[in-house]
GROMACS .gro file of C-alpha atoms in nm:
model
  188
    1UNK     CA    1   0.350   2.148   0.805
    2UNK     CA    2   0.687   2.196   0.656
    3UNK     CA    3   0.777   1.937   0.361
    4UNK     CA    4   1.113   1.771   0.376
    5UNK     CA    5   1.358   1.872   0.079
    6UNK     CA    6   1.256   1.543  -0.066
    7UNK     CA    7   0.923   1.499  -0.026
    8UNK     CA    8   0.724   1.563  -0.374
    9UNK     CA    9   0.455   1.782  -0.408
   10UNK     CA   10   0.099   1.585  -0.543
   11UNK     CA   11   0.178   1.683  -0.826
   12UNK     CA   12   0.539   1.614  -0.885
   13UNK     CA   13   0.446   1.245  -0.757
   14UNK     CA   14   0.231   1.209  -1.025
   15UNK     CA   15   0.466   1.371  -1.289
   16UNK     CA   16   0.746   1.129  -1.160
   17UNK     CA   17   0.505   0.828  -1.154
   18UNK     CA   18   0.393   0.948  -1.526
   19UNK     CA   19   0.807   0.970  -1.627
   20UNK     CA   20   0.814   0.644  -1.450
   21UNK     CA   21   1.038   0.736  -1.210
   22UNK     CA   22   1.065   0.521  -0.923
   23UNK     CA   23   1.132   0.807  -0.696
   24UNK     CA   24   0.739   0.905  -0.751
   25UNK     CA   25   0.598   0.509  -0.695
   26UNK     CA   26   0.820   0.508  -0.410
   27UNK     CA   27   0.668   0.856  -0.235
   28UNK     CA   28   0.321   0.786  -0.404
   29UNK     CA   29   0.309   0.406  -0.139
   30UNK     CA   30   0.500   0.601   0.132
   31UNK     CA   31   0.258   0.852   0.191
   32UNK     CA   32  -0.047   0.669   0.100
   33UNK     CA   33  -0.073   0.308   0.151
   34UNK     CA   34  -0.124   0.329   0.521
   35UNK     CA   35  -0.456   0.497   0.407
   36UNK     CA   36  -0.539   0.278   0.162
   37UNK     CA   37  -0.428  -0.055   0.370
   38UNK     CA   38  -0.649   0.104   0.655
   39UNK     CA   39  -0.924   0.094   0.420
   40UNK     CA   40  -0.921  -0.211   0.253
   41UNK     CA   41  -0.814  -0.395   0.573
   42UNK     CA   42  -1.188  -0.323   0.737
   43UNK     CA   43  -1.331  -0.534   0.477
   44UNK     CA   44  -1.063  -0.764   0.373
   45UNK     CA   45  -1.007  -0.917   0.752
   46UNK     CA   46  -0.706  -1.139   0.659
   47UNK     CA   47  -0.465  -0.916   0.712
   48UNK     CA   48  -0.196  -1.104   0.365
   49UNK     CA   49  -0.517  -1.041   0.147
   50UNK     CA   50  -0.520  -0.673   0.261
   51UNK     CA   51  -0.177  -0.642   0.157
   52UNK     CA   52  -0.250  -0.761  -0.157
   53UNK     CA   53  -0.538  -0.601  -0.248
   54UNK     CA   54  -0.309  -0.270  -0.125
   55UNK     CA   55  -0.034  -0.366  -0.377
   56UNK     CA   56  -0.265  -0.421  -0.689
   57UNK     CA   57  -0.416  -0.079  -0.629
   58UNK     CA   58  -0.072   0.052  -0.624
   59UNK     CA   59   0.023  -0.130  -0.934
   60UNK     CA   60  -0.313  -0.019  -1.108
   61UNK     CA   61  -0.261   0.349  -1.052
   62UNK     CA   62   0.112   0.352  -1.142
   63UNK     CA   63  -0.057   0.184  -1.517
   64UNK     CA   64  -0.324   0.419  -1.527
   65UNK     CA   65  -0.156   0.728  -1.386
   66UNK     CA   66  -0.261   0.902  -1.726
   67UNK     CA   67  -0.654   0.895  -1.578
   68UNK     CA   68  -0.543   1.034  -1.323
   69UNK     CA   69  -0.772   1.421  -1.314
   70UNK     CA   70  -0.642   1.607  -1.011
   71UNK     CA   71  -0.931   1.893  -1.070
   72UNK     CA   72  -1.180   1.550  -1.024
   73UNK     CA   73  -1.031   1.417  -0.667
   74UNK     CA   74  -0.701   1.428  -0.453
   75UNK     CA   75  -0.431   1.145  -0.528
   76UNK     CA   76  -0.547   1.016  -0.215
   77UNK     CA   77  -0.919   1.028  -0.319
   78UNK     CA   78  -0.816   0.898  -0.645
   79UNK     CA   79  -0.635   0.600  -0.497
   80UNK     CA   80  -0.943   0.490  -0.262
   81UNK     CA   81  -1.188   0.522  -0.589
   82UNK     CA   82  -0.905   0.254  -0.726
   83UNK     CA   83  -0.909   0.046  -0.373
   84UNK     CA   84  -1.275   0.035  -0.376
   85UNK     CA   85  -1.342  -0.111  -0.684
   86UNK     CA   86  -1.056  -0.367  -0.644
   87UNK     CA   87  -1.180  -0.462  -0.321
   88UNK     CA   88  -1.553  -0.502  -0.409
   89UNK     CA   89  -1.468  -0.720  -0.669
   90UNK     CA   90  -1.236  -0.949  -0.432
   91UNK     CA   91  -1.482  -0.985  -0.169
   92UNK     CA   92  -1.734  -1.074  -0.446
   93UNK     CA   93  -1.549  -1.308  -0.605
   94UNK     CA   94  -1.464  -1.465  -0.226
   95UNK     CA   95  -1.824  -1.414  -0.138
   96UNK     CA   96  -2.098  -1.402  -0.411
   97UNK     CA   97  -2.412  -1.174  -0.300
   98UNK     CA   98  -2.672  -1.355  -0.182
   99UNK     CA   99  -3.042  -1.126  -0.152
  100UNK     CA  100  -3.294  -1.276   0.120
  101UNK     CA  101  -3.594  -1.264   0.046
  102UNK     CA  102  -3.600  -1.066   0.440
  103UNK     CA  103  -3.443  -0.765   0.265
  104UNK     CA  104  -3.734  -0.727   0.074
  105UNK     CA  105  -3.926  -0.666   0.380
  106UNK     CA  106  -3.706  -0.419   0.507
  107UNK     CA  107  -3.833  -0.070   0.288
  108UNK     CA  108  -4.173  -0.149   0.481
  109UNK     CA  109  -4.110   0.008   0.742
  110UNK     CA  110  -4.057   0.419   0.710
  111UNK     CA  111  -3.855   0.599   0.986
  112UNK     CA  112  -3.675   0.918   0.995
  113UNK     CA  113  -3.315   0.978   1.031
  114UNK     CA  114  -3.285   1.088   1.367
  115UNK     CA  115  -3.536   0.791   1.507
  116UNK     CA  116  -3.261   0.622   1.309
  117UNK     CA  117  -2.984   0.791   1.470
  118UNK     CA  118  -3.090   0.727   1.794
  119UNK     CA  119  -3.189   0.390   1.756
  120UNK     CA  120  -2.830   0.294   1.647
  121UNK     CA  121  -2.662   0.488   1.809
  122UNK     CA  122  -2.564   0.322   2.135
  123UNK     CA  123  -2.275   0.310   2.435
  124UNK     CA  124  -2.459  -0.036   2.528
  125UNK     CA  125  -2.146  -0.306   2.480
  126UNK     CA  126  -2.374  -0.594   2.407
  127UNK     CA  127  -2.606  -0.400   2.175
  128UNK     CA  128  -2.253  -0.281   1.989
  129UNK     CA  129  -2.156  -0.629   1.911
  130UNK     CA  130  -2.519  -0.725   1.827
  131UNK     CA  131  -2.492  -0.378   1.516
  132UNK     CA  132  -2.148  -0.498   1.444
  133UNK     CA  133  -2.238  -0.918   1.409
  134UNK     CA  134  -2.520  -0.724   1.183
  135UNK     CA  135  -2.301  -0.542   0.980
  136UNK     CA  136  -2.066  -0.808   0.856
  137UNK     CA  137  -2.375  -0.988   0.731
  138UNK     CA  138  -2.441  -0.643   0.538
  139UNK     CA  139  -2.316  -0.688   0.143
  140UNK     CA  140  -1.968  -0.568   0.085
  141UNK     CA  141  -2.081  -0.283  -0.118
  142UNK     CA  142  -2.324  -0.203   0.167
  143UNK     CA  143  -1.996  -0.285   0.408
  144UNK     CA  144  -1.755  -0.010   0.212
  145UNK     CA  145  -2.005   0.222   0.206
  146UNK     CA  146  -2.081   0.254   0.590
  147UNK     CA  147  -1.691   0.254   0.600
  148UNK     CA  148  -1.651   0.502   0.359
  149UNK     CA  149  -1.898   0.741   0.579
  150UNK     CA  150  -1.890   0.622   0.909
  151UNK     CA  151  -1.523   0.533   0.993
  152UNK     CA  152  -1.334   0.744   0.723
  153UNK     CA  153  -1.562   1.039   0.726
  154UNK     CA  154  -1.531   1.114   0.403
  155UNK     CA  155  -1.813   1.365   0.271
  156UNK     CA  156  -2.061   1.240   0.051
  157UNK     CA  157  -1.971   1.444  -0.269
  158UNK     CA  158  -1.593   1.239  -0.185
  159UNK     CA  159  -1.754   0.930  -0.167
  160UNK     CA  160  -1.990   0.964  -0.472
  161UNK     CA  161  -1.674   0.973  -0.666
  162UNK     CA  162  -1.499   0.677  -0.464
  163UNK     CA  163  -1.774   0.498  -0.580
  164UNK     CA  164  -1.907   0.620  -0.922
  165UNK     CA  165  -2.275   0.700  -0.684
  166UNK     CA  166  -2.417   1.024  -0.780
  167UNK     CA  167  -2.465   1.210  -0.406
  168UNK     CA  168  -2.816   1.208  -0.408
  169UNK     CA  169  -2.906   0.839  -0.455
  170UNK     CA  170  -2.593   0.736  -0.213
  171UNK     CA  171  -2.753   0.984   0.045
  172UNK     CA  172  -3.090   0.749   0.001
  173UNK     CA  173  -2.844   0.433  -0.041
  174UNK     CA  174  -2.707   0.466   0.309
  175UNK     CA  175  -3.013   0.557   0.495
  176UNK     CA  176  -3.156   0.211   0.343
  177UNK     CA  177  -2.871   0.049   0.477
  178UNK     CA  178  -2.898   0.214   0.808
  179UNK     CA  179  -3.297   0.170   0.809
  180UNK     CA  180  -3.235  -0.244   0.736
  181UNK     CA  181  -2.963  -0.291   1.024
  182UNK     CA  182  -3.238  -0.069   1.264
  183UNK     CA  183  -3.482  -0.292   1.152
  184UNK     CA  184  -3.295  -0.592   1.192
  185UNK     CA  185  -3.164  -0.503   1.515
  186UNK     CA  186  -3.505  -0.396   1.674
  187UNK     CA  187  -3.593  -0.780   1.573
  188UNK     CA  188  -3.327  -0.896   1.815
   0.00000   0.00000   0.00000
């Protein structure tokens, strides 16, 4: 794909940004808060606090644009690591976690991945709302997470440093989270 004449390069965004050129905060949102909005908005449903939590990662990176490691992550990458965090801590602040003493119960039972696959994996419509109703009562860091992997697609190694997870326990973190919504939805 051909860049306009003035479109910025990655890294002459984050140059301008660093110069504090408004030129680079003004590509930086243009070509990357539809991505970030689209991933804060799955978890933030009110559509104003979405917004918000959009702008304030916007206003964090163009304050901390000197972390910024582009042989670590993307811009974009680097952005949703920023979005993540913000968001986790708005949702906990809105909604503080609350364990049941249920999820204990859930590492009882052991199942593979592919019994979990298939037992999730569904075009039933009814069964689909039942494993979505049982995903908003999921926590929000269990929420992003499935997010993260399910609707982004983003590859674990992106994701472990979205999230400060190492790969390996986020590979074990999300089949717990997929083994507690089988488990749960088996119940139903």
């Amino acid at each position: 794909m051909r860049r306009r004449k003035s479109e910025l390069t990655e890294q002459q965004i984050v140059e301008a940004v660093k110069a504090g050129r408004q030129e680079g905060q003004h590509q930086m949102v243009c070509r990357y808060a539809q991505r970030v909005f689209a991933m804060i908005v799955r978890q933030v449903t009110d559509v104003m606090d979405a917004q918000e939590q959009t702008q304030d990662t916007f206003m964090r990176a163009f304050s901390h644009i000197d972390s910024y490691d582009s042989q670590r992550a993307s811009l974009s990458t680097w952005l949703c690591r920023i979005a993540y965090r913000l968001t986790l801590d708005f949702l906990k602040r809105r909604h503080p976690l609350v364990v049941s003493i249920d999820d204990s119960k859930e590492c009882l039972n052991d199942i593979s991945s592919e019994e979990l696959e298939a037992g999730l994996s569904t075009a039933d419509e009814e069964r689909i709302l039942q494993l979505q109703q049982l995903v908003d009562e999921l926590s929000a860091d269990e929420q992003m997470l499935l997010t993260l992997y399910y609707f982004e697609d983003r590859p674990l190694k992106e994701i472990a440093y979205i999230t400060g997870i190492e790969a390996g326990p986020l590979a074990k973190r999300l089949y717990r989270i997929r083994r507690k919504l089988y488990n749960r939805l088996t119940r139903i």
